[in-house]
Coordinates of C-alpha atoms in Angstrom, one line a residue:
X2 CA -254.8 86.0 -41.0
X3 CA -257.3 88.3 -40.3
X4 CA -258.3 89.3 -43.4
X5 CA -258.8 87.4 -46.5
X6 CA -258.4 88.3 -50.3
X7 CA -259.1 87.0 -54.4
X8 CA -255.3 85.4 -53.9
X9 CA -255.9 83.0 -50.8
X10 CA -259.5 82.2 -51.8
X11 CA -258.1 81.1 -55.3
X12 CA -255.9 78.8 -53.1
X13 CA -258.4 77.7 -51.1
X14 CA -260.5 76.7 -54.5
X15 CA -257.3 74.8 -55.9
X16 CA -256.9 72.9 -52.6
X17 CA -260.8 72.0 -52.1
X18 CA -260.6 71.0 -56.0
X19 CA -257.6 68.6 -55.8
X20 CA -259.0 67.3 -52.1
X21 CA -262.0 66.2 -53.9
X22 CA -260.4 64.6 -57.1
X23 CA -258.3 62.8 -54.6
X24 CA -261.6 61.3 -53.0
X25 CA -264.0 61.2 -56.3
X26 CA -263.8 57.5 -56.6
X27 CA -264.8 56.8 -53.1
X28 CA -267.5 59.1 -53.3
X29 CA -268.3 57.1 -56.4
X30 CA -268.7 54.2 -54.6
X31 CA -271.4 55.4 -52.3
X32 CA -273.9 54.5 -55.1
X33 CA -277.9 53.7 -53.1
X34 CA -278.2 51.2 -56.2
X35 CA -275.8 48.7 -56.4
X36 CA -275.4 49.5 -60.5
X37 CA -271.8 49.9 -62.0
X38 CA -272.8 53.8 -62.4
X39 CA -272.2 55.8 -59.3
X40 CA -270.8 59.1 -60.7
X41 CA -271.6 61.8 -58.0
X42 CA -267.9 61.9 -56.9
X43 CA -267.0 62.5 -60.7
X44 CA -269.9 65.0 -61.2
X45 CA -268.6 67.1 -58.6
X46 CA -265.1 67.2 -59.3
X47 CA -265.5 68.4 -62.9
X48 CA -267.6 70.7 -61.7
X49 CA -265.1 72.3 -59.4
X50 CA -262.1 71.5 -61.6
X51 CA -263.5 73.7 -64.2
X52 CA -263.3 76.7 -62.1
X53 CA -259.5 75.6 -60.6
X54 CA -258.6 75.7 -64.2
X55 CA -260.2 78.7 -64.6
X56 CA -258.2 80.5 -61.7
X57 CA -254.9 78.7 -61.4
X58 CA -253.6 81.4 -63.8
X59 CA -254.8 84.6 -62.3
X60 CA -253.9 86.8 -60.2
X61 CA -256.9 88.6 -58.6
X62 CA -256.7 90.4 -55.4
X63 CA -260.5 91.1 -55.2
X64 CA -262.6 88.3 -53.8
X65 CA -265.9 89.2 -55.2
X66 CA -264.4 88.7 -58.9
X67 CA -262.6 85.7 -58.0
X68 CA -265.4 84.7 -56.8
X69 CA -267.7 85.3 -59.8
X70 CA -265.2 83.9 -62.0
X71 CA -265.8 80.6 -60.4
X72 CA -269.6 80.7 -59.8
X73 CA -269.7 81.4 -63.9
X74 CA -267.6 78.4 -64.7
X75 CA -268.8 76.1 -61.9
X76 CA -271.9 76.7 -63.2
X77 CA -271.3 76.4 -67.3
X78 CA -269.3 73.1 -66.2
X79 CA -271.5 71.8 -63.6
X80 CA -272.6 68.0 -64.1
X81 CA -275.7 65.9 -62.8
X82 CA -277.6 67.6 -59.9
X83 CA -274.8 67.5 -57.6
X84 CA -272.3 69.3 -59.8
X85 CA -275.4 71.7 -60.3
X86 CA -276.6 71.7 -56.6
X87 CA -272.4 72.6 -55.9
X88 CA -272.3 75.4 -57.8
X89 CA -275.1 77.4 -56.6
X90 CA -273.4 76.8 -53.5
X91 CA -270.2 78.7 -54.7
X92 CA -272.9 81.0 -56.4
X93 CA -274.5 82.0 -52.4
X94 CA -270.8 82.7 -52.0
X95 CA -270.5 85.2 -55.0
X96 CA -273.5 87.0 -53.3
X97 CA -272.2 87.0 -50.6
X98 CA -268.7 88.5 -51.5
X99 CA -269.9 90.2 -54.4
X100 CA -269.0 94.4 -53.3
X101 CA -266.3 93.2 -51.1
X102 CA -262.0 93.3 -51.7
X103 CA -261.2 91.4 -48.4
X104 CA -263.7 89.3 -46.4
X105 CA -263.2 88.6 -42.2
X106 CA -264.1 85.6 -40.4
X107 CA -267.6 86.5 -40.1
X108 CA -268.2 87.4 -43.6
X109 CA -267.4 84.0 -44.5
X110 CA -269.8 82.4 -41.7
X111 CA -272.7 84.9 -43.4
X112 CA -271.1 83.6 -47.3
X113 CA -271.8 79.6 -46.0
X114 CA -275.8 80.9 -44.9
X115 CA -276.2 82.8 -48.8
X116 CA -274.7 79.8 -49.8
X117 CA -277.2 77.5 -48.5
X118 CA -280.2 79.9 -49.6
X119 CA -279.1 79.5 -53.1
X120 CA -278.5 75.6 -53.1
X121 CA -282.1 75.4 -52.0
X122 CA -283.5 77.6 -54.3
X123 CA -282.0 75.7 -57.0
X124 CA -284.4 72.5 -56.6
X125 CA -288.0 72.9 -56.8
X126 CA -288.4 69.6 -54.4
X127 CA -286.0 69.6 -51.7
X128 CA -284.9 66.1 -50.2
X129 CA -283.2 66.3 -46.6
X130 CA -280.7 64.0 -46.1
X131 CA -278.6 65.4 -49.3
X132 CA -276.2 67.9 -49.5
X133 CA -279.0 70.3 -49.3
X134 CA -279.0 69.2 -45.8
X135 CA -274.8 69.4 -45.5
X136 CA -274.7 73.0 -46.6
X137 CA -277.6 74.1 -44.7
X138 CA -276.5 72.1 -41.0
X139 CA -272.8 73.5 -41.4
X140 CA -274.0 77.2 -42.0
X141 CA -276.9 77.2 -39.0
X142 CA -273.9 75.7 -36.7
X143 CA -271.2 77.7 -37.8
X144 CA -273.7 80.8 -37.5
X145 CA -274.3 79.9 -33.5
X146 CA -270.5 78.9 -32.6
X147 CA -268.1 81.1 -34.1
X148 CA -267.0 84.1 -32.3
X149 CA -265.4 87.4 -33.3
X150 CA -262.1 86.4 -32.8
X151 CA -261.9 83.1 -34.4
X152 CA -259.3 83.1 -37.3
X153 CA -260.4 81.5 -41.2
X154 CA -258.3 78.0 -39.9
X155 CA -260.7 77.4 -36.8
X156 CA -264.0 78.8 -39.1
X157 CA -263.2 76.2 -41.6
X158 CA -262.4 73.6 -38.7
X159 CA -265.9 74.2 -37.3
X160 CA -267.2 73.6 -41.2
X161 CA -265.3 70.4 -41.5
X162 CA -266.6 69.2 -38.3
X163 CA -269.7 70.3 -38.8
X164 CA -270.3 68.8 -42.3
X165 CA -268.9 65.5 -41.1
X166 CA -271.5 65.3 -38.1
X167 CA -274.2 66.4 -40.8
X168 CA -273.0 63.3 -43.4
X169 CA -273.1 60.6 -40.4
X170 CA -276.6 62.0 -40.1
X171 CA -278.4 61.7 -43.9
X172 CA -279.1 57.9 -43.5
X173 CA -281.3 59.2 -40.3
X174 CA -283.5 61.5 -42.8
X175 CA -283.3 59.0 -46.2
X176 CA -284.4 55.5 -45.9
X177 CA -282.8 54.0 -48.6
X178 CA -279.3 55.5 -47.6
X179 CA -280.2 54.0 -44.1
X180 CA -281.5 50.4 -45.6
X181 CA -278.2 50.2 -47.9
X182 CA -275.9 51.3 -44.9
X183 CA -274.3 54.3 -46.7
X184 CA -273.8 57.9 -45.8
X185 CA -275.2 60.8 -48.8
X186 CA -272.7 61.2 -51.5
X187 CA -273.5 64.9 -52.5
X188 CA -272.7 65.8 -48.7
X189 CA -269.2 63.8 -48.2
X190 CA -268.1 65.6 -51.9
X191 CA -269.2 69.0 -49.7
X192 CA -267.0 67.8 -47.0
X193 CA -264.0 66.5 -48.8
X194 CA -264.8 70.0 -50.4
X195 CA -264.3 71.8 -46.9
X196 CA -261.8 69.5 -46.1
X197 CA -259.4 70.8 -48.7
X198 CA -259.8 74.3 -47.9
X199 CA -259.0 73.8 -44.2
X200 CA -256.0 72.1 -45.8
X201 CA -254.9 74.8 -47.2
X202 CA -255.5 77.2 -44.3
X203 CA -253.5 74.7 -42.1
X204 CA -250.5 75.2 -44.2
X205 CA -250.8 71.5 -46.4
X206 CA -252.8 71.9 -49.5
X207 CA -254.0 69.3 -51.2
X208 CA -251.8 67.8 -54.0
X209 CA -253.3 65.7 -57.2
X210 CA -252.2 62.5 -56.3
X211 CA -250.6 60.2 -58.8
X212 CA -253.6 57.3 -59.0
X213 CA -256.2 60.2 -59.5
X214 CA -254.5 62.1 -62.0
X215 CA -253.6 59.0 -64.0
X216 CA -257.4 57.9 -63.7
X217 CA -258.7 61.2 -65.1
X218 CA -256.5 61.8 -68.2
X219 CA -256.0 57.9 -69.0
X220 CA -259.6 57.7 -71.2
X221 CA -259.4 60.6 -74.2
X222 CA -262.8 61.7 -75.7
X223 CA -260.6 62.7 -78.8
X224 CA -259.5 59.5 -80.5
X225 CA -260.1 59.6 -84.1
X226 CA -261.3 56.4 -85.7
X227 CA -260.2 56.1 -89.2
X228 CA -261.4 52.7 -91.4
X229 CA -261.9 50.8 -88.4
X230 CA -265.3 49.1 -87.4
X231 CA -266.3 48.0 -83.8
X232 CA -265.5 49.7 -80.8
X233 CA -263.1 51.7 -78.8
X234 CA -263.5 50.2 -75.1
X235 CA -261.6 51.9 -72.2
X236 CA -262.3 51.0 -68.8
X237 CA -260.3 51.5 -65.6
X238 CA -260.8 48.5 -63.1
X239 CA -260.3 49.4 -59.3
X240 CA -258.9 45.7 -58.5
X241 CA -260.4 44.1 -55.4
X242 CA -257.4 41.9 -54.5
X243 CA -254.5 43.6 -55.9
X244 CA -252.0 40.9 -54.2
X245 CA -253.7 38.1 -56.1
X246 CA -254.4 39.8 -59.6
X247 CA -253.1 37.8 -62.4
X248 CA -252.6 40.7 -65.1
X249 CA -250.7 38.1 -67.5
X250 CA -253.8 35.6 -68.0
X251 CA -256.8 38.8 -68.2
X252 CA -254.1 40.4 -70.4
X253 CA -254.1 37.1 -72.7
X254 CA -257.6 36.6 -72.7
X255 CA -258.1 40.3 -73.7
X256 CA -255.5 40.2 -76.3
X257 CA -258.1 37.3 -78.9
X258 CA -260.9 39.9 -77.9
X259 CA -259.5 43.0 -80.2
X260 CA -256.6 44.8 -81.6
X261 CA -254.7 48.3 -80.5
X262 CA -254.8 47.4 -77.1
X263 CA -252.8 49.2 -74.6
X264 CA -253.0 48.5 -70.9
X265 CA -251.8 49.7 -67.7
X266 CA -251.3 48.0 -64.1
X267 CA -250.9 51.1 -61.6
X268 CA -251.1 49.4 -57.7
X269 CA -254.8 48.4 -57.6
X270 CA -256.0 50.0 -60.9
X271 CA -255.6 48.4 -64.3
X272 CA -256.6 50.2 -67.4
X273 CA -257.4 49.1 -70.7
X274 CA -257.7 50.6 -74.2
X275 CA -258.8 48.4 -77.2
X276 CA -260.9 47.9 -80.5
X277 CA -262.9 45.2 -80.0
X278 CA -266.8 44.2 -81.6
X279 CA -267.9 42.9 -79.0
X280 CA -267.8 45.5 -75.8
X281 CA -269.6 43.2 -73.6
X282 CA -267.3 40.4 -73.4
X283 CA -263.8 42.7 -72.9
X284 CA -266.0 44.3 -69.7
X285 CA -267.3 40.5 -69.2
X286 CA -263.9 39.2 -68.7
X287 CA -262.8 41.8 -66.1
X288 CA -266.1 41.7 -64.3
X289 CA -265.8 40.3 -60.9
X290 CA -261.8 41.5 -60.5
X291 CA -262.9 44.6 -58.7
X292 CA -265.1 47.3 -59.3
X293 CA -265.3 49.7 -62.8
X294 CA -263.9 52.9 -61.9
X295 CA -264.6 54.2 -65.4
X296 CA -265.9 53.0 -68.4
X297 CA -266.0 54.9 -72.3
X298 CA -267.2 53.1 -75.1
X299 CA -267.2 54.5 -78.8
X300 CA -268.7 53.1 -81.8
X301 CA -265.5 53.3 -85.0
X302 CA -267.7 54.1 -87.7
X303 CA -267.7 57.5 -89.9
X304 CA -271.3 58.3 -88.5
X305 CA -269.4 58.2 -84.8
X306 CA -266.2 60.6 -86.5
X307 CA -268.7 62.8 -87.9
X308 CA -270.6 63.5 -84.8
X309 CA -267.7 64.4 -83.0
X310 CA -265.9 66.7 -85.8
X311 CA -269.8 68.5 -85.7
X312 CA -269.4 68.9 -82.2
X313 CA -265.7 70.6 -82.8
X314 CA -267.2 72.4 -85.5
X315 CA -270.1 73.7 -82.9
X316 CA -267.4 74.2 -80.3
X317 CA -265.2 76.6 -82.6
X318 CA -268.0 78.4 -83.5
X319 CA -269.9 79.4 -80.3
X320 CA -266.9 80.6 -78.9
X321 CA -267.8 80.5 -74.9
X322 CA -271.3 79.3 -75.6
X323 CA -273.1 82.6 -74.9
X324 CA -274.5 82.9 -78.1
X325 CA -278.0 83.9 -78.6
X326 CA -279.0 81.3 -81.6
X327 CA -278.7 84.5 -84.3
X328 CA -275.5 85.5 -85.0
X329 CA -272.0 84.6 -84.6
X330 CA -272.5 81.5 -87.1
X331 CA -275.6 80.3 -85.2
X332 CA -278.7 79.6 -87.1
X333 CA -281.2 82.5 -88.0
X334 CA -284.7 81.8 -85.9
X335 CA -287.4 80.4 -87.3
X336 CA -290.7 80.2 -86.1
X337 CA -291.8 76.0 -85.0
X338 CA -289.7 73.9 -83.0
X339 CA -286.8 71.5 -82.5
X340 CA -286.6 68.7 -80.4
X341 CA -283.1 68.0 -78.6
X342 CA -282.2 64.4 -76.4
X343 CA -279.8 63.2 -74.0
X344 CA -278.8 59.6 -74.9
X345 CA -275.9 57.1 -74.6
X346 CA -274.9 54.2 -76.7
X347 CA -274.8 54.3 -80.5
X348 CA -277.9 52.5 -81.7
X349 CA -280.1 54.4 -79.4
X350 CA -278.4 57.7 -80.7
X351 CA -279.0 57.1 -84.0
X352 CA -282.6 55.5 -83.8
X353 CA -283.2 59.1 -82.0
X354 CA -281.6 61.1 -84.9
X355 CA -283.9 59.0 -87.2
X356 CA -287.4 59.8 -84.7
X357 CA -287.6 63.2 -85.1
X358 CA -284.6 64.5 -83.0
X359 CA -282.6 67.0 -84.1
X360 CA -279.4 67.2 -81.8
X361 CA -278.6 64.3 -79.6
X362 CA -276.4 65.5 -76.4
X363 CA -274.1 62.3 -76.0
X364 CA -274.3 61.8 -72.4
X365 CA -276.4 60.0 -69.9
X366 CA -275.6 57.4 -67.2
X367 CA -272.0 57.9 -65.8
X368 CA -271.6 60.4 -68.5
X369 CA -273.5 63.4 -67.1
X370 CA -273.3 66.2 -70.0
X371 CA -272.6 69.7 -69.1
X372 CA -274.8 72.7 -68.5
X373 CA -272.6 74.2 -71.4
X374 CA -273.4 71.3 -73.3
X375 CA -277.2 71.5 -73.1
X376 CA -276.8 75.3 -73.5
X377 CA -274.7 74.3 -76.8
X378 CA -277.2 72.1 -78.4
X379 CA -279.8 74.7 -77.8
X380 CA -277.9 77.4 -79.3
X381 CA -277.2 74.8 -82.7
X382 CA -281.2 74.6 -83.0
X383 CA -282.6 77.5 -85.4
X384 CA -286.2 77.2 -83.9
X385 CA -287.6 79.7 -81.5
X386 CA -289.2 76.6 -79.3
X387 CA -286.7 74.1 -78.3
X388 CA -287.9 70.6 -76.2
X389 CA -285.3 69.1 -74.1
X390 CA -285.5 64.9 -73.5
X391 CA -283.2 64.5 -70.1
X392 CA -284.2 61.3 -70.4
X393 CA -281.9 60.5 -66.7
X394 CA -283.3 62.5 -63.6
X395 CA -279.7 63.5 -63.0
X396 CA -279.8 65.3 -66.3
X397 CA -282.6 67.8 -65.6
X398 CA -281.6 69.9 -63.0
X399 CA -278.6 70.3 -65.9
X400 CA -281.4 71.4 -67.9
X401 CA -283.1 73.9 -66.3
X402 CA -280.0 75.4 -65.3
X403 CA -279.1 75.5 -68.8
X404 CA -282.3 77.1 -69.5
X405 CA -281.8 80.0 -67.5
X406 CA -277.8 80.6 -68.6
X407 CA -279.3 80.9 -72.3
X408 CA -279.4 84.4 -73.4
X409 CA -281.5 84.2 -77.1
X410 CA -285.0 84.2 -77.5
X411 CA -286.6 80.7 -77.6
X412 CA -289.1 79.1 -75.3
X413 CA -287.5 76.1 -73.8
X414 CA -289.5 73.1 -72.5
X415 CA -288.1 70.4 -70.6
X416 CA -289.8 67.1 -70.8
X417 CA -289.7 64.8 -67.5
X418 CA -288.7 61.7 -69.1
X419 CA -286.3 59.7 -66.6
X420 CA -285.1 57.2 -68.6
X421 CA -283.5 56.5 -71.9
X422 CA -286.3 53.5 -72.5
X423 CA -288.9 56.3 -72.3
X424 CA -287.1 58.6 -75.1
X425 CA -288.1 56.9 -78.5
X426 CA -292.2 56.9 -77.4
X427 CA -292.0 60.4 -76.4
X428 CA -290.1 61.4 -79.6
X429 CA -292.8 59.9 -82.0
X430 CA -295.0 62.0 -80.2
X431 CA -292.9 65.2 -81.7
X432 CA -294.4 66.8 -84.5
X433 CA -292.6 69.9 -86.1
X434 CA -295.7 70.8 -87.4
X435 CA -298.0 71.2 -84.3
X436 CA -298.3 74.1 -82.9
X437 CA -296.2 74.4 -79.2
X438 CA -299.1 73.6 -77.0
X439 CA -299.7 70.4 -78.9
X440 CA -296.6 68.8 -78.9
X441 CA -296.5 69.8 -75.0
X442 CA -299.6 67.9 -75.0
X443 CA -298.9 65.0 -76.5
X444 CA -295.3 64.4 -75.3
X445 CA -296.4 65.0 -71.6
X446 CA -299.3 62.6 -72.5
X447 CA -296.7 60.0 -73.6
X448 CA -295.1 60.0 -71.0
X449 CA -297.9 60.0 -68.0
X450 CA -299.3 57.1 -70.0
X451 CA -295.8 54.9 -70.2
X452 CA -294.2 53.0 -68.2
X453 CA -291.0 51.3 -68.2
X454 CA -287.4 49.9 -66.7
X455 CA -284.4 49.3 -66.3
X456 CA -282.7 45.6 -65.9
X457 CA -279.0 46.2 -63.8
X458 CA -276.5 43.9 -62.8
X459 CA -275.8 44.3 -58.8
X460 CA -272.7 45.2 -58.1
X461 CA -272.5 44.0 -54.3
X462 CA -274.9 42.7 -51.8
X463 CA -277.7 44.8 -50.7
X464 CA -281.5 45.4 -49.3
X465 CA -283.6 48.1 -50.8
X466 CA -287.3 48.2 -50.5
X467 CA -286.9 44.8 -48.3
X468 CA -285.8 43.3 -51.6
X469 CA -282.7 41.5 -50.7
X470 CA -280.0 41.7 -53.5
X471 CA -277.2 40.0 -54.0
X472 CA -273.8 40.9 -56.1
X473 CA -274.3 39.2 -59.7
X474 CA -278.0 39.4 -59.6
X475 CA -280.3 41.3 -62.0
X476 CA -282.0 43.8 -60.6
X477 CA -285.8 44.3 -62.2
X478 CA -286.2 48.5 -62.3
X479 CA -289.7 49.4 -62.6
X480 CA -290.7 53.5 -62.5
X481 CA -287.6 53.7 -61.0
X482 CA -288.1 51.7 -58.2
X483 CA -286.4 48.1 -57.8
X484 CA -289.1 45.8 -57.4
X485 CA -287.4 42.4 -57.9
X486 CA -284.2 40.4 -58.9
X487 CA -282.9 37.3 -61.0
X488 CA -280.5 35.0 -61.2
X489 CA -280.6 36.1 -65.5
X490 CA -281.1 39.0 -67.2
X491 CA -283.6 37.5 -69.1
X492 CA -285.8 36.2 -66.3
X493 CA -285.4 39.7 -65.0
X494 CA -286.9 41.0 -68.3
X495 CA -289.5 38.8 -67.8
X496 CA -290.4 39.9 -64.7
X497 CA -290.1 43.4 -65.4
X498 CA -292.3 43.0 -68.6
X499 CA -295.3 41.4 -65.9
X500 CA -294.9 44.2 -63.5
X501 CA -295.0 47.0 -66.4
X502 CA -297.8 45.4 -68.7
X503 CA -301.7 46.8 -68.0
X504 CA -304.7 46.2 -70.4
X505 CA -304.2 49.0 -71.7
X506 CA -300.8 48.0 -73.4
X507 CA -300.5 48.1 -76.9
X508 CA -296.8 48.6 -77.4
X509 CA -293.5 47.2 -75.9
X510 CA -289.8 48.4 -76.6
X511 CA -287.3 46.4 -76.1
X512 CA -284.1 48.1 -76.1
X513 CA -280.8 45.1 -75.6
X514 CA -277.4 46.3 -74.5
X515 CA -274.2 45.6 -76.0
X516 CA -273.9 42.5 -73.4
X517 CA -277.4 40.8 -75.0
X518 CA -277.0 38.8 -78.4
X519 CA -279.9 39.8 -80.9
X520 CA -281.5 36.3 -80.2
X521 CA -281.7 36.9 -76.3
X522 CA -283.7 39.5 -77.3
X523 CA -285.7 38.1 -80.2
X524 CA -286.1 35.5 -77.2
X525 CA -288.0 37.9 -74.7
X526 CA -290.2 38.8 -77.6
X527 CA -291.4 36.2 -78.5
X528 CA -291.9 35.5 -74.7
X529 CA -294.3 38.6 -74.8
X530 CA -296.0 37.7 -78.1
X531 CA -297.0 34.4 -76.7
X532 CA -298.5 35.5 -73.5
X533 CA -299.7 39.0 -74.6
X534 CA -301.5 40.5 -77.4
X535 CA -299.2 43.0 -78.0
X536 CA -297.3 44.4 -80.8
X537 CA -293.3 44.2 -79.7
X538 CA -290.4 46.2 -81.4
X539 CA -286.5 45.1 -80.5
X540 CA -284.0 47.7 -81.2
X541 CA -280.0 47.3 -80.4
X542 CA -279.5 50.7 -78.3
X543 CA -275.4 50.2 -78.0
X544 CA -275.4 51.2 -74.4
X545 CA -273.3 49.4 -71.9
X546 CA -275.0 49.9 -68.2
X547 CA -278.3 47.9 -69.0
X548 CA -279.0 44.6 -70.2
X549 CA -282.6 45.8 -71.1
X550 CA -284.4 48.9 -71.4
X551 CA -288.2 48.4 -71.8
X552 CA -291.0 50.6 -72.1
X553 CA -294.9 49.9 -72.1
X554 CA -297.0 52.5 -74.2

């Protein structure tokens, strides 16, 4: 093949796509902390998928608008900072292709070098030792070894090797991907990425397999909830010893936890669907049988049916999502602003809604929203100044992006907040009637001044920071950072309360997940009200990752 077209690129998109579905649980895996929320490998592959869905169906000969078919829905679908870091990759490659019918060999070694300018572009702080590192290793070799008459097969051979080389490399240029012994997981989704397209240039495409393709349709984000109370759990368990998994006696001890339970034992995964009020103990009970490849948790009340008919409603009447915020259904601007927040789990939703947020983006931690998403919620907001809450640091790259795809008129600010524990101080600090620069003020004020953390139950044994951690611990998070561990979740508050607590303190929010009983948590207050004088407020956030989410204002 000396020249390529729209047609085989379009293949070579499908192929990379599936390769990387195929893989998006391992990739998953490569987590630097041990949590039960690695979602790179997922972030990715929705990316990517959206633009294979996109494609599948057409039939364009001209590779610069193939390509910019993708790079527009890569980038409206794009998820967490790898998904967004991925598709301004496949955006250098629009560039790059952008006047042309056919590409040769050599156009595509000078796409992979645009492609690398744009990914670093994309992140204000670059961090070698990502994918950032991948994309830019494979284009600088590929650039010094191909040769004029090297066909697309061997080019993409020289990228696969090349990529693979560059991903044995990161834990040399990351220390914590050195001290927990694994390899970048933006970079291997690149070269699982790379991997598919040489596939298909090798006369094999890639092909869905079975387990992955059962994995990503088995949990539905459309279940309507009518009369029932409690919660919709879905998880899907990657067993760890498939040869000695007793399905019968989990199956039984499941069946006294809930009702509409359905359940499915496919090899080494086993997947569960049932209406249970107590979350915690159905994830409890399959703890420690393998690792959680997926988990989806919905609260059955109207509040919860209502917010997703609003979002249909919003769907339906933004069309493709390109709306400017005046027209097409979408509020008439006013002047003053609206405040918008990322959060997950369906107390802490709802305390938001009721502390001066006006759209809540349901999505956070192993549920990465969408740059169309955040482009959504800003387009539902009538104000001309909109404030963004990431409130997860793999949110806001998602955000800025979003940002810049917007086509109205309103100033949008993102807010560095990191964490779902900071979200409720920083919202008080909203105040519709301030003038912009105010509430800037006074938000960013908020948040230099708080601290807070995270507790985490480890997932396997590991050393981060020197701390050594081992699987069924609690991990203390402070600023991000581990800084300790405990044999209980509550000791591990405890510790995490001393590490975040300074004269200055006034406040403490304790947020309990949906594995802590209200006591537990009434507990660790009156721990703090004994030994500090501080004021301390418990709320019940409905999340499932964290035990505890504290902050310190």
């Amino acid at each position: 093949m000396q020249k390529l077209n729209g047609r085989e690129w379009k293949n070579l998109i499908i192929s990379a796509a599936n390769n990387l579905e195929n893989h998006k649980n391992a990739i998953n895996a490569l987590n630097v902390f041990p949590v039960p929320d690695g979602d790179t490998g997922s972030n990715m592959a929705a990316t990517i998928s959206a633009a294979k869905e996109a494609i599948k169906n057409q039939d364009v000969s001209h590779i610069g608008e193939l390509s910019k078919i993708i790079s527009q829905n890569m980038l409206l679908s794009a998820r967490g900072n790898s998904g967004v870091i991925l598709s301004q990759i496949f955006k250098g490659f629009t560039l790059s292709f952008a006047s042309k019918q056919e590409i040769t060999s050599f156009d595509l070694v000078q796409a992979f070098e645009e492609a690398a300018k744009s990914a670093y572009k994309a992140v204000m702080k670059p961090i070698e030792g990502t994918i950032l590192t991948v994309i830019r290793e494979v284009s600088e070799n590929l650039k010094d070894a191909v040769v004029v008459d090297n066909t697309f097969a061997e080019v993409l051979e020289l990228a696969v090797n090349f990529a693979r080389q560059s991903c044995d490399k990161t834990p040399q240029l990351l220390k914590v991907l050195r001290e927990v012994g694994v390899t970048d997981s933006g970079g291997e989704g690149l070269f699982y990425i790379l991997e598919g397209m040489r596939m298909y240039l090798e006369g094999s495409p890639a092909k869905l397999t079975e387990s992955e393709s059962t994995i990503s349709t088995f949990i539905s984000d459309s279940e309507v909830f009518t009369g029932e109370f409690g919660y919709c759990t879905e998880f899907i368990l990657e067993i760890e010893k498939p040869k000695k998994f007793d399905k019968d006696s989990l199956v039984k001890k499941l069946e006294k936890m809930g009702s509409s339970m359905v359940v499915v034992h496919d090899g080494s995964l086993f997947k569960v669907h049932i209406h249970t009020t107590k979350p915690g103990d159905v994830l409890n009970a399959a703890n420690g049988l393998g690792q959680f490849i997926r988990i989806k948790i919905d609260n059955m009340t109207v509040q919860a049916n209502n917010s997703k008919e609003n979002n249909q409603k919003l769907h339906s009447k933004n069309g493709n999502g390109n709306g400017n915020g005046n027209g097409n259904g979408s509020p008439k601007l006013v002047n003053g602003s609206s405040l918008i927040s990322c959060n997950t789990g369906s107390g802490i939703i709802q305390l938001m809604k009721d502390n001066n947020v006006d759209y809540v983006i349901e999505g956070g931690q192993t549920n990465n929203p969408s740059t169309q998403d955040i482009v959504q919620a800003i387009e539902s907001v009538g104000t001309k100044t909109v404030f963004i809450l990431p409130n997860n640091s793999n949110i806001t790259l998602s955000a800025q992006q979003a940002a810049t795809l917007f086509k109205g008129k309103k100033e949008i600010v993102i807010l560095p907040t990191k964490s779902q524990a900071q979200a409720l101080g920083v919202a008080l600090m909203f105040n519709k009637e301030n003038s912009v620069q105010e509430n800037k003020t006074l938000m960013n004020d908020a948040i230099k001044n708080m601290r807070y953390g995270e507790i985490a139950p480890s997932i396997k044994d590991t050393k981060i920071n020197g701390i050594k951690i081992k699987e069924g611990d609690f991990m203390v998070i402070a600023d991000g950072k581990i800084v300790d561990t405990a044999k209980t979740n509550i000791q591990a508050a405890k510790l995490l309360i001393d590490e975040i607590m300074n004269d200055d303190t006034q406040i403490i929010n304790i947020f309990y997940g949906q594995e802590v009983f209200k006591t537990e948590a009434e507990e660790l207050q009156e721990y703090i009200q004994s030994t500090f004088d501080v004021e301390v407020e418990i709320y019940d956030s409905g999340q499932a990752i964290y035990p505890y989410l504290i902050s310190a204002e």
